[in-house]
Tab-separated table of C-alpha atoms in Angstrom:
chain	number	residue	atom	x	y	z
A	24	MET	CA	0.000	0.000	0.000
A	25	LYS	CA	2.893	2.313	0.816
A	26	GLN	CA	4.390	1.811	-2.636
A	27	THR	CA	1.186	2.716	-4.427
A	28	SER	CA	0.483	5.817	-2.358
A	29	LEU	CA	3.970	7.250	-2.811
A	30	LEU	CA	3.985	6.721	-6.562
A	31	ALA	CA	0.483	8.172	-6.760
A	32	LEU	CA	1.646	11.186	-4.763
A	33	ALA	CA	4.554	11.706	-7.134
A	34	SER	CA	2.325	11.492	-10.198
A	35	ALA	CA	0.002	14.113	-8.737
A	36	ILE	CA	2.741	16.758	-8.702
A	37	ALA	CA	2.346	19.060	-11.684
A	38	PRO	CA	5.445	19.728	-13.857
A	39	ALA	CA	5.317	23.412	-12.881
A	40	THR	CA	5.440	22.471	-9.208
A	41	VAL	CA	8.416	20.210	-9.808
A	42	MET	CA	10.261	22.994	-11.650
A	43	ALA	CA	9.530	25.352	-8.742
A	44	ASP	CA	11.082	22.884	-6.307
A	45	LEU	CA	14.144	22.637	-8.513
A	46	VAL	CA	14.785	26.300	-9.157
A	47	ASP	CA	12.749	28.478	-6.762
A	48	ALA	CA	14.822	29.968	-3.974
A	49	ASN	CA	11.630	30.841	-2.047
A	50	VAL	CA	10.918	27.184	-1.231
A	51	THR	CA	11.634	26.414	2.444
A	52	VAL	CA	15.217	25.225	2.827
A	53	PRO	CA	15.897	22.301	5.188
A	54	THR	CA	18.640	23.321	7.609
A	55	ASN	CA	20.548	20.064	7.990
A	56	CYS	CA	21.129	18.963	4.400
A	57	CYS	CA	24.865	19.450	4.215
A	58	SER	CA	25.716	19.312	7.914
A	59	SER	CA	24.241	15.802	8.024
A	60	LEU	CA	26.613	14.747	5.244
A	61	GLU	CA	29.553	16.200	7.184
A	62	SER	CA	28.414	14.421	10.354
A	63	ALA	CA	28.341	11.140	8.385
A	64	GLY	CA	32.062	11.571	7.716
A	65	LEU	CA	31.716	12.357	4.016
A	66	LYS	CA	34.297	14.526	2.268
A	67	ASN	CA	34.403	16.867	-0.749
A	68	ILE	CA	31.450	19.002	0.332
A	69	TYR	CA	31.495	22.478	-1.183
A	70	TYR	CA	29.455	25.615	-0.493
A	71	PRO	CA	28.752	28.844	-2.425
A	72	GLY	CA	31.855	30.990	-2.633
A	73	ASN	CA	34.215	28.020	-2.675
A	74	ASP	CA	36.295	27.779	-5.865
A	75	VAL	CA	35.321	24.142	-6.538
A	76	TYR	CA	31.628	24.976	-6.041
A	77	GLU	CA	31.810	27.929	-8.417
A	78	ASN	CA	33.852	26.076	-11.044
A	79	ARG	CA	31.564	23.048	-11.026
A	80	THR	CA	28.473	25.259	-11.271
A	81	GLU	CA	29.916	27.195	-14.202
A	82	SER	CA	30.930	23.950	-15.955
A	83	TYR	CA	27.328	23.016	-16.810
A	84	PHE	CA	27.036	23.334	-20.583
A	85	SER	CA	23.854	25.410	-20.517
A	86	VAL	CA	23.607	28.562	-18.409
A	87	SER	CA	19.988	27.496	-17.778
A	88	ALA	CA	21.312	24.533	-15.790
A	89	GLN	CA	23.729	26.551	-13.644
A	90	LEU	CA	21.619	26.494	-10.488
A	91	GLU	CA	23.131	27.050	-7.050
A	92	PRO	CA	22.389	24.159	-4.677
A	93	ILE	CA	22.806	24.418	-0.917
A	94	CYS	CA	25.998	22.434	-1.365
A	95	ILE	CA	27.721	20.178	-3.885
A	96	ILE	CA	29.158	16.859	-2.791
A	97	GLN	CA	31.617	14.868	-4.908
A	98	PRO	CA	31.722	11.178	-3.988
A	99	THR	CA	34.697	9.085	-5.071
A	100	SER	CA	33.087	5.637	-4.928
A	101	ALA	CA	29.799	3.765	-5.028
A	102	GLU	CA	30.094	3.389	-1.257
A	103	ASP	CA	30.199	7.184	-0.898
A	104	VAL	CA	27.103	7.497	-3.063
A	105	ALA	CA	25.286	4.923	-0.951
A	106	LYS	CA	26.113	6.804	2.240
A	107	ILE	CA	25.003	10.116	0.714
A	108	VAL	CA	21.649	8.702	-0.383
A	109	THR	CA	20.867	6.992	2.914
A	110	THR	CA	21.980	10.021	4.935
A	111	LEU	CA	19.797	12.421	2.961
A	112	THR	CA	16.745	10.181	2.827
A	113	HIS	CA	16.799	8.776	6.368
A	114	GLY	CA	17.936	11.771	8.377
A	115	THR	CA	16.755	14.848	6.478
A	116	ALA	CA	13.950	16.177	4.292
A	117	CYS	CA	16.442	17.253	1.649
A	118	ASN	CA	15.939	16.690	-2.040
A	119	PHE	CA	18.916	16.045	-4.264
A	120	ALA	CA	20.093	16.047	-7.874
A	121	VAL	CA	22.621	13.803	-9.607
A	122	ARG	CA	25.125	15.105	-12.115
A	123	SER	CA	27.292	13.149	-14.551
A	124	GLY	CA	28.579	15.461	-17.295
A	125	GLY	CA	26.033	18.255	-16.840
A	126	HIS	CA	25.147	18.531	-20.534
A	127	THR	CA	21.346	18.316	-20.274
A	128	VAL	CA	20.288	21.864	-20.979
A	129	TRP	CA	17.124	22.572	-18.984
A	130	PRO	CA	17.144	23.810	-15.388
A	131	GLY	CA	16.955	21.115	-12.743
A	132	ALA	CA	17.642	18.098	-14.947
A	133	ALA	CA	20.988	17.480	-13.235
A	134	ASN	CA	21.088	20.236	-10.640
A	135	ILE	CA	18.844	21.696	-7.940
A	136	LYS	CA	18.327	25.018	-6.187
A	137	VAL	CA	16.855	23.853	-2.893
A	138	GLY	CA	18.802	20.697	-2.115
A	139	VAL	CA	22.114	18.911	-2.598
A	140	THR	CA	23.771	18.186	-5.919
A	141	ILE	CA	25.582	14.843	-6.000
A	142	ASP	CA	28.329	15.516	-8.533
A	143	LEU	CA	29.848	12.275	-9.847
A	144	GLY	CA	32.749	14.070	-11.515
A	145	LEU	CA	35.397	12.344	-9.371
A	146	ILE	CA	34.091	8.884	-10.375
A	147	SER	CA	35.645	9.142	-13.802
A	148	ASN	CA	38.166	6.346	-14.310
A	149	THR	CA	38.030	4.106	-17.370
A	150	THR	CA	39.549	0.644	-16.965
A	151	TYR	CA	39.928	-1.610	-19.980
A	152	VAL	CA	39.777	-5.393	-19.509
A	153	PRO	CA	41.476	-6.941	-22.586
A	154	GLU	CA	40.297	-10.489	-21.875
A	155	THR	CA	36.646	-9.512	-22.318
A	156	GLN	CA	37.112	-6.276	-24.308
A	157	VAL	CA	35.005	-4.522	-21.659
A	158	ALA	CA	35.551	-0.901	-20.671
A	159	GLN	CA	34.580	-0.199	-17.065
A	160	VAL	CA	33.588	3.467	-17.083
A	161	GLY	CA	32.928	5.664	-14.065
A	162	ALA	CA	29.569	7.418	-14.269
A	163	GLY	CA	31.137	10.871	-13.916
A	164	SER	CA	33.244	10.464	-17.048
A	165	ARG	CA	32.947	12.461	-20.225
A	166	TRP	CA	33.301	10.697	-23.545
A	167	ARG	CA	36.607	12.386	-24.396
A	168	GLU	CA	38.132	10.707	-21.326
A	169	VAL	CA	36.702	7.314	-22.273
A	170	TYR	CA	37.934	7.421	-25.867
A	171	SER	CA	41.361	8.713	-24.839
A	172	ALA	CA	41.745	5.916	-22.273
A	173	LEU	CA	40.811	3.223	-24.811
A	174	GLU	CA	42.806	4.566	-27.763
A	175	PRO	CA	46.179	3.095	-26.699
A	176	TYR	CA	44.583	-0.381	-26.834
A	177	GLY	CA	43.345	0.113	-30.395
A	178	VAL	CA	39.729	-0.082	-29.264
A	179	THR	CA	36.835	2.271	-28.673
A	180	ALA	CA	33.242	2.193	-27.425
A	181	ALA	CA	29.949	3.322	-28.920
A	182	GLY	CA	29.366	6.630	-27.183
A	183	GLY	CA	28.689	10.324	-27.558
A	184	ARG	CA	29.563	12.210	-30.724
A	185	THR	CA	30.402	15.348	-28.712
A	186	SER	CA	33.449	14.887	-26.513
A	187	THR	CA	32.289	16.837	-23.445
A	188	VAL	CA	28.970	14.993	-23.048
A	189	GLY	CA	28.816	12.899	-19.878
A	190	VAL	CA	28.370	9.151	-20.058
A	191	GLY	CA	25.618	8.918	-17.417
A	192	GLY	CA	22.623	10.716	-18.861
A	193	PHE	CA	23.650	9.792	-22.390
A	194	LEU	CA	23.605	6.041	-21.733
A	195	LEU	CA	20.491	6.068	-19.531
A	196	GLY	CA	18.557	7.919	-22.250
A	197	GLY	CA	19.568	5.641	-25.128
A	198	GLY	CA	22.543	7.232	-26.842
A	199	ASN	CA	22.965	7.777	-30.596
A	200	THR	CA	26.534	7.262	-31.856
A	201	PHE	CA	28.633	7.063	-35.018
A	202	TYR	CA	28.313	3.279	-34.661
A	203	THR	CA	24.543	2.915	-34.159
A	204	ALA	CA	23.779	1.498	-37.609
A	205	ARG	CA	26.401	-1.210	-37.063
A	206	ARG	CA	26.053	-1.891	-33.322
A	207	GLY	CA	22.780	-0.456	-32.051
A	208	LEU	CA	22.306	2.428	-29.664
A	209	ALA	CA	24.899	3.063	-26.975
A	210	CYS	CA	22.668	1.609	-24.265
A	211	ASP	CA	22.506	-1.666	-26.222
A	212	ASN	CA	26.266	-1.978	-25.755
A	213	VAL	CA	26.194	-1.773	-21.958
A	214	VAL	CA	26.884	-5.226	-20.505
A	215	ASN	CA	26.635	-4.321	-16.818
A	216	TYR	CA	25.543	-1.467	-14.563
A	217	GLU	CA	26.760	-0.893	-11.009
A	218	VAL	CA	23.783	0.711	-9.259
A	219	VAL	CA	23.235	2.281	-5.851
A	220	LEU	CA	19.652	1.744	-4.706
A	221	ALA	CA	17.686	3.995	-2.364
A	222	SER	CA	18.295	1.468	0.419
A	223	GLY	CA	22.046	1.998	0.075
A	224	GLU	CA	22.557	-1.465	-1.402
A	225	ILE	CA	25.075	-1.617	-4.252
A	226	ILE	CA	24.092	-4.123	-6.924
A	227	ASN	CA	25.026	-5.143	-10.440
A	228	ALA	CA	22.485	-5.347	-13.235
A	229	ASN	CA	23.304	-7.445	-16.268
A	230	ALA	CA	21.813	-10.209	-18.422
A	231	ASN	CA	22.185	-12.754	-15.603
A	232	GLU	CA	21.768	-10.671	-12.455
A	233	ASN	CA	18.848	-8.292	-11.865
A	234	ALA	CA	18.029	-8.704	-15.554
A	235	ASP	CA	14.783	-6.730	-15.321
A	236	LEU	CA	16.655	-3.689	-14.041
A	237	PHE	CA	19.343	-4.239	-16.696
A	238	LYS	CA	16.744	-3.832	-19.437
A	239	ALA	CA	14.906	-0.963	-17.747
A	240	LEU	CA	18.104	1.096	-17.445
A	241	LYS	CA	18.440	1.000	-21.241
A	242	GLY	CA	16.400	4.134	-21.824
A	243	GLY	CA	14.564	4.315	-18.484
A	244	SER	CA	16.668	7.211	-17.153
A	245	ALA	CA	17.002	8.051	-13.440
A	246	ASN	CA	13.955	6.168	-12.130
A	247	PHE	CA	15.594	3.276	-10.276
A	248	GLY	CA	18.827	4.251	-8.538
A	249	ILE	CA	22.153	5.985	-9.165
A	250	VAL	CA	24.408	4.226	-11.666
A	251	THR	CA	28.031	4.599	-10.589
A	252	ARG	CA	29.717	2.450	-13.262
A	253	PHE	CA	28.871	1.397	-16.802
A	254	ASP	CA	30.599	-1.651	-18.277
A	255	LEU	CA	30.666	-1.175	-22.041
A	256	GLN	CA	31.426	-3.686	-24.747
A	257	ALA	CA	34.453	-2.212	-26.483
A	258	PHE	CA	35.689	-3.275	-29.917
A	259	GLU	CA	38.689	-2.911	-32.194
A	260	ALA	CA	38.391	0.220	-34.273
A	261	PRO	CA	40.482	1.881	-36.957
A	262	GLU	CA	40.633	5.623	-37.367
A	263	LEU	CA	37.514	7.096	-38.953
A	264	TRP	CA	37.019	9.180	-42.059
A	265	GLY	CA	34.987	12.205	-41.133
A	266	GLY	CA	34.597	15.921	-40.649
A	267	LEU	CA	32.320	18.857	-41.349
A	268	VAL	CA	31.314	20.345	-44.705
A	269	GLY	CA	29.618	23.737	-44.967
A	270	TYR	CA	27.194	24.866	-47.667
A	271	PRO	CA	24.919	27.812	-48.487
A	272	THR	CA	21.163	27.409	-48.006
A	273	SER	CA	20.720	27.475	-51.785
A	274	THR	CA	21.557	23.747	-51.567
A	275	THR	CA	18.681	22.995	-49.155
A	276	GLN	CA	16.634	20.888	-51.560
A	277	GLN	CA	19.630	18.783	-52.571
A	278	HIS	CA	20.427	18.123	-48.909
A	279	ILE	CA	16.873	17.059	-48.178
A	280	GLU	CA	16.757	14.693	-51.129
A	281	ALA	CA	20.174	13.245	-50.259
A	282	TYR	CA	19.163	12.722	-46.627
A	283	VAL	CA	15.907	10.981	-47.487
A	284	ASP	CA	17.860	8.623	-49.738
A	285	TRP	CA	20.545	8.145	-47.075
A	286	THR	CA	18.031	7.187	-44.390
A	287	ASP	CA	16.392	4.588	-46.628
A	288	ASN	CA	19.756	3.010	-47.481
A	289	ILE	CA	21.586	2.903	-44.145
A	290	GLU	CA	20.856	-0.792	-43.839
A	291	ASN	CA	22.830	-1.272	-47.078
A	292	TYR	CA	25.844	0.584	-45.664
A	293	PRO	CA	25.747	0.574	-41.837
A	294	ASP	CA	29.315	1.894	-41.495
A	295	GLY	CA	28.365	5.473	-42.266
A	296	SER	CA	26.909	8.324	-40.228
A	297	ALA	CA	25.455	11.621	-41.417
A	298	ILE	CA	23.912	14.539	-39.531
A	299	THR	CA	22.790	17.725	-41.289
A	300	PHE	CA	22.350	21.083	-39.518
A	301	TRP	CA	20.562	24.224	-40.655
A	302	THR	CA	22.082	26.822	-38.314
A	303	TYR	CA	21.468	30.495	-37.737
A	304	ASP	CA	24.889	31.879	-36.840
A	305	PRO	CA	25.097	35.315	-35.180
A	306	THR	CA	28.471	36.041	-36.785
A	307	ALA	CA	27.234	35.328	-40.298
A	308	LYS	CA	23.814	36.771	-39.403
A	309	ASP	CA	22.301	34.132	-41.656
A	310	ILE	CA	21.411	30.458	-41.856
A	311	ILE	CA	24.104	28.105	-43.079
A	312	ILE	CA	24.087	24.348	-43.682
A	313	THR	CA	26.684	22.113	-42.052
A	314	ALA	CA	26.886	18.369	-42.609
A	315	ALA	CA	28.812	15.963	-40.396
A	316	TYR	CA	29.850	12.842	-42.318
A	317	GLU	CA	31.654	9.888	-40.711
A	318	ASP	CA	32.730	6.441	-41.872
A	319	ILE	CA	33.658	4.116	-38.995
A	320	THR	CA	35.891	1.924	-41.190
A	321	GLY	CA	38.030	4.852	-42.336
A	322	ARG	CA	36.973	4.315	-45.936
A	323	VAL	CA	37.235	7.591	-47.841
A	324	ALA	CA	34.115	8.735	-49.715
A	325	ALA	CA	32.309	5.386	-49.851
A	326	PRO	CA	29.597	5.273	-52.565
A	327	ALA	CA	26.911	5.565	-49.871
A	328	PHE	CA	27.942	9.236	-49.501
A	329	ASP	CA	27.788	9.989	-53.240
A	330	LYS	CA	24.611	12.098	-53.161
A	331	PHE	CA	25.952	14.196	-50.308
A	332	LEU	CA	29.352	14.685	-51.874
A	333	ALA	CA	27.785	15.673	-55.200
A	334	ILE	CA	26.140	18.722	-53.596
A	335	PRO	CA	27.957	21.773	-55.018
A	336	ASN	CA	29.185	25.063	-53.575
A	337	GLN	CA	31.039	23.749	-50.537
A	338	VAL	CA	32.130	26.665	-48.376
A	339	THR	CA	34.231	24.719	-45.860
A	340	ASN	CA	35.489	21.133	-45.706
A	341	THR	CA	37.431	19.399	-42.897
A	342	MET	CA	37.017	15.790	-44.102
A	343	ARG	CA	40.005	13.700	-43.014
A	344	ILE	CA	41.194	10.467	-41.412
A	345	ALA	CA	41.135	10.992	-37.648
A	346	SER	CA	40.633	9.291	-34.302
A	347	HIS	CA	37.259	8.838	-32.672
A	348	VAL	CA	38.030	11.386	-29.966
A	349	ASN	CA	39.337	13.906	-32.502
A	350	LEU	CA	36.113	13.862	-34.484
A	351	THR	CA	34.001	14.261	-31.346
A	352	ARG	CA	35.965	17.354	-30.371
A	353	GLU	CA	34.998	18.923	-33.685
A	354	LEU	CA	31.294	18.460	-32.928
A	355	GLU	CA	31.346	20.583	-29.776
A	356	LEU	CA	28.455	23.000	-29.396
A	357	THR	CA	28.889	26.608	-28.306
A	358	SER	CA	28.581	27.021	-24.534
A	359	GLY	CA	27.765	30.145	-22.551
A	360	TYR	CA	24.115	30.450	-23.624
A	361	ARG	CA	20.785	29.590	-22.084
A	362	ASN	CA	19.300	26.706	-24.050
A	363	VAL	CA	15.862	25.489	-25.066
A	364	TRP	CA	15.797	22.260	-27.097
A	365	TYR	CA	13.207	19.880	-28.408
A	366	ALA	CA	13.233	16.709	-30.472
A	367	ILE	CA	10.472	14.863	-32.275
A	368	THR	CA	10.411	12.102	-34.872
A	369	PHE	CA	8.587	11.660	-38.158
A	370	LYS	CA	8.634	9.284	-41.098
A	371	ASN	CA	11.288	9.614	-43.774
A	372	ASP	CA	9.121	11.760	-46.036
A	373	LYS	CA	10.650	14.592	-48.080
A	374	ARG	CA	7.609	16.805	-47.489
A	375	LEU	CA	8.141	16.693	-43.740
A	376	TYR	CA	11.791	17.739	-44.032
A	377	GLU	CA	10.754	20.621	-46.270
A	378	LYS	CA	8.124	21.824	-43.817
A	379	ALA	CA	10.506	21.550	-40.859
A	380	VAL	CA	13.170	23.606	-42.654
A	381	GLU	CA	10.562	26.168	-43.723
A	382	LEU	CA	9.305	26.550	-40.151
A	383	HIS	CA	12.868	26.876	-38.866
A	384	LYS	CA	13.532	29.683	-41.353
A	385	GLN	CA	10.381	31.479	-40.203
A	386	PHE	CA	11.237	30.923	-36.537
A	387	VAL	CA	14.687	32.475	-37.066
A	388	ALA	CA	13.246	35.494	-38.870
A	389	ASP	CA	10.687	36.092	-36.124
A	390	TRP	CA	13.261	35.626	-33.393
A	391	LYS	CA	15.738	37.967	-35.034
A	392	ALA	CA	13.041	40.647	-35.241
A	393	GLN	CA	12.536	40.659	-31.465
A	394	SER	CA	16.025	39.735	-30.225
A	395	PRO	CA	17.421	42.593	-28.114
A	396	ASP	CA	21.061	41.768	-28.899
A	397	GLY	CA	20.975	39.647	-32.069
A	398	ASP	CA	23.211	37.162	-30.283
A	399	PHE	CA	21.519	33.804	-30.619
A	400	ILE	CA	22.042	30.454	-32.305
A	401	CYS	CA	19.295	28.242	-33.681
A	402	HIS	CA	20.093	24.781	-35.011
A	403	ALA	CA	17.623	22.585	-36.904
A	404	ILE	CA	19.125	19.108	-37.087
A	405	PHE	CA	18.179	15.877	-38.867
A	406	GLN	CA	19.345	12.475	-37.619
A	407	ALA	CA	18.268	9.268	-39.318
A	408	ILE	CA	16.341	6.695	-37.248
A	409	PRO	CA	16.147	3.681	-39.582
A	410	THR	CA	14.600	0.407	-38.477
A	411	ILE	CA	18.047	-1.255	-38.415
A	412	TYR	CA	18.711	0.569	-35.123
A	413	SER	CA	15.975	-1.247	-33.257
A	414	LYS	CA	16.796	-4.552	-34.964
A	415	HIS	CA	20.228	-4.395	-33.341
A	416	SER	CA	18.598	-3.541	-30.023
A	417	VAL	CA	16.338	-6.581	-30.149
A	418	GLU	CA	19.262	-8.822	-31.115
A	419	LYS	CA	21.140	-7.636	-28.016
A	420	GLY	CA	18.316	-8.327	-25.587
A	421	GLY	CA	16.157	-5.271	-26.018
A	422	ASN	CA	15.681	-1.929	-24.302
A	423	VAL	CA	12.641	0.068	-23.165
A	424	LEU	CA	12.727	2.831	-25.786
A	425	GLY	CA	9.987	1.307	-27.921
A	426	LEU	CA	11.583	1.999	-31.288
A	427	ASP	CA	11.017	-1.632	-32.253
A	428	ARG	CA	7.324	-0.710	-32.683
A	429	GLU	CA	8.198	1.389	-35.738
A	430	LYS	CA	8.106	-0.476	-39.049
A	431	ASP	CA	9.165	2.426	-41.288
A	432	ASN	CA	12.407	4.348	-41.477
A	433	ALA	CA	12.151	7.658	-39.652
A	434	VAL	CA	14.146	10.780	-38.923
A	435	MET	CA	14.614	12.683	-35.684
A	436	PHE	CA	14.193	16.435	-35.990
A	437	GLN	CA	15.871	18.429	-33.252
A	438	VAL	CA	15.875	22.184	-32.696
A	439	GLN	CA	18.318	23.925	-30.377
A	440	LEU	CA	17.778	27.566	-29.432
A	441	MET	CA	20.612	29.318	-27.600
A	442	VAL	CA	19.942	32.771	-26.144
A	443	ASN	CA	21.028	35.253	-23.486
A	444	GLY	CA	18.907	36.171	-20.486
A	445	GLU	CA	16.116	34.483	-18.584
A	446	ASP	CA	13.393	36.519	-20.297
A	447	GLN	CA	14.617	35.394	-23.709
A	448	GLU	CA	14.732	31.798	-22.488
A	449	ASN	CA	11.131	31.983	-21.263
A	450	LEU	CA	9.910	33.497	-24.512
A	451	GLY	CA	12.013	30.998	-26.428
A	452	ARG	CA	10.387	28.049	-24.673
A	453	GLU	CA	6.923	29.422	-25.434
A	454	ARG	CA	7.747	29.780	-29.125
A	455	MET	CA	9.629	26.492	-29.312
A	456	VAL	CA	6.578	24.627	-27.980
A	457	ALA	CA	4.513	26.234	-30.750
A	458	PHE	CA	7.191	25.309	-33.320
A	459	ARG	CA	7.241	21.714	-32.083
A	460	ASN	CA	3.465	21.452	-32.160
A	461	ALA	CA	3.326	22.833	-35.698
A	462	VAL	CA	5.761	20.223	-36.993
A	463	LYS	CA	3.942	17.462	-35.111
A	464	GLN	CA	0.573	18.539	-36.492
A	465	TYR	CA	1.849	18.770	-40.055
A	466	SER	CA	3.422	15.322	-39.875
A	467	ALA	CA	0.197	13.919	-38.430
A	468	ASP	CA	-1.852	15.541	-41.189
A	469	LEU	CA	0.328	13.818	-43.789
A	470	GLY	CA	0.283	10.478	-42.004
A	471	GLY	CA	3.948	10.766	-41.136
A	472	ASP	CA	3.822	11.260	-37.370
A	473	VAL	CA	5.978	8.982	-35.196
A	474	GLU	CA	5.142	8.909	-31.495
A	475	TRP	CA	8.654	8.341	-30.150
A	476	GLU	CA	10.622	11.268	-28.703
A	477	TYR	CA	14.280	11.099	-27.716
A	478	LEU	CA	14.663	11.712	-23.996
A	479	ASN	CA	18.203	13.091	-24.191
A	480	TYR	CA	17.135	16.003	-26.410
A	481	ALA	CA	13.679	16.569	-24.917
A	482	ASP	CA	12.595	19.704	-23.081
A	483	TYR	CA	10.832	19.440	-19.732
A	484	THR	CA	7.613	20.452	-21.502
A	485	GLN	CA	7.752	17.072	-23.282
A	486	ASN	CA	6.973	13.626	-21.874
A	487	PRO	CA	9.376	11.268	-23.674
A	488	LEU	CA	8.832	8.248	-21.414
A	489	LYS	CA	5.178	8.230	-22.420
A	490	THR	CA	6.209	7.865	-26.072
A	491	TYR	CA	7.910	4.515	-25.395
A	492	GLY	CA	4.563	2.699	-25.660
A	493	GLN	CA	2.277	1.396	-22.921
A	494	ALA	CA	4.042	-1.951	-22.510
A	495	ASN	CA	7.376	-0.240	-21.848
A	496	VAL	CA	5.788	2.356	-19.569
A	497	ASP	CA	4.248	-0.442	-17.504
A	498	TYR	CA	7.567	-2.288	-17.435
A	499	ILE	CA	9.533	0.753	-16.258
A	500	ARG	CA	6.925	1.462	-13.587
A	501	GLN	CA	7.029	-2.139	-12.363
A	502	VAL	CA	10.832	-2.192	-12.167
A	503	ALA	CA	10.957	1.222	-10.453
A	504	THR	CA	8.515	0.012	-7.799
A	505	LYS	CA	10.494	-3.205	-7.261
A	506	TYR	CA	13.907	-1.590	-6.785
A	507	ASP	CA	12.726	1.675	-5.190
A	508	PRO	CA	9.614	0.682	-3.210
A	509	ASP	CA	9.524	3.929	-1.232
A	510	GLY	CA	9.632	6.071	-4.377
A	511	VAL	CA	12.808	7.915	-3.371
A	512	PHE	CA	13.860	8.469	-6.980
A	513	GLN	CA	10.378	9.728	-7.835
A	514	THR	CA	10.076	12.281	-5.027
A	515	ARG	CA	13.452	13.082	-3.463
A	516	LEU	CA	15.275	13.223	-6.813
A	517	PRO	CA	12.812	15.566	-8.583
A	518	GLY	CA	14.933	16.273	-11.672
A	519	GLY	CA	14.697	14.451	-14.977
A	520	PHE	CA	11.785	12.553	-16.471
A	521	LYS	CA	9.817	10.519	-13.943
A	522	ILE	CA	7.809	7.417	-14.676
A	523	SER	CA	5.407	8.487	-11.924
A	524	LYS	CA	4.465	11.515	-14.076
A	525	VAL	CA	3.378	9.312	-16.980
A	526	LEU	CA	-0.373	8.910	-16.745
């Protein structure tokens, strides 16, 4: 009865109330949050004004996420994490947040205003086990550290395409990589999770031990416990062929046609990766097109890329043979802005691309007209979601994302708005919701709507867990109740997307 009532209580909390708890300094502050951690003998506790506190706060990618918790604590082991969780939940009324890399852009996803931020940044070692080709990766790592640690062994892992992204949120939300068409999503390549439960117990979840939790963690986000280590299946990997190519927007139609063809043929050449951006750049004061092409075998200009490479009027070109980590450094996004993102998915239909690009162009024009400083960035990004991705997932035991329900090739459409000032962020979110709804409605009208939304790119105004399908929602809820019967990770860890909010 206790389990049901707590989960019901959590689901009754409106999203606006949750955001207030995360960011509103007027909420009553418990007085013993950090002193209780000190009394428990824990170290690396930092307060406002301390250099570590300030540096860690400023290191969040998005200014929107740079909240100021009561204190930040940096554990160095799973045992530390267990003691932190039990101390906060048994002896205080304090809420907490968990941070891996701090790349999720919206406020409160991995930080908190009224509570304690558990910063996993010191749990960042990568240990390679040659006998099993497994990389044991600390949950506070960033992908640049993982790739750099594995490179001397001639191996890599399927991970983030931007080097400063943290492994934790990325893997728990699914994870799209250069290698997805060949190996499945990043979460499908996790062979074991070390997890701290609300009880303080430290367990492993893999195909043979706590197998239900093992599956639920593959896309189920922070609903079960705190993952402190990911064991990833590594593999031998040559250098890649890849880089960025820039074009004028006069080539828009050719890019759309090439990308539609690319998405429908990935299964015929699963060693390639392509992402195309339409970007408003404040320096150029115009929209430009940038395409990121990669070949994981190092093959130069494989025929699968022919339609892309035939597009004329290249403005810039950095295509080269390079290491995995080198290419991910090139795909860094500009920091120092407040961010509002969204991501939706639709079928691989040329008309839907055209409408999305048209709406992006209009959004940029409207935003430029009201922008007080003209300093903003707005990316519109296409990423292929062919059915081969979910086929790999099923072959490897499955996940909870629900992409295996889709029988047609699809594309993910993501928009990133980067602005200055809280007022601009608030207005941006309002307009971005309208933008998102317009694309969704148009795709539905043409019979091209796809329910699934990618959690790692979703805004808090979205409900990505709900888009996984009812069977997966029920499964996640069941596993969350089993491993967290008191609902600690639904109520005391308010950030992120909660299964208790899915009705």
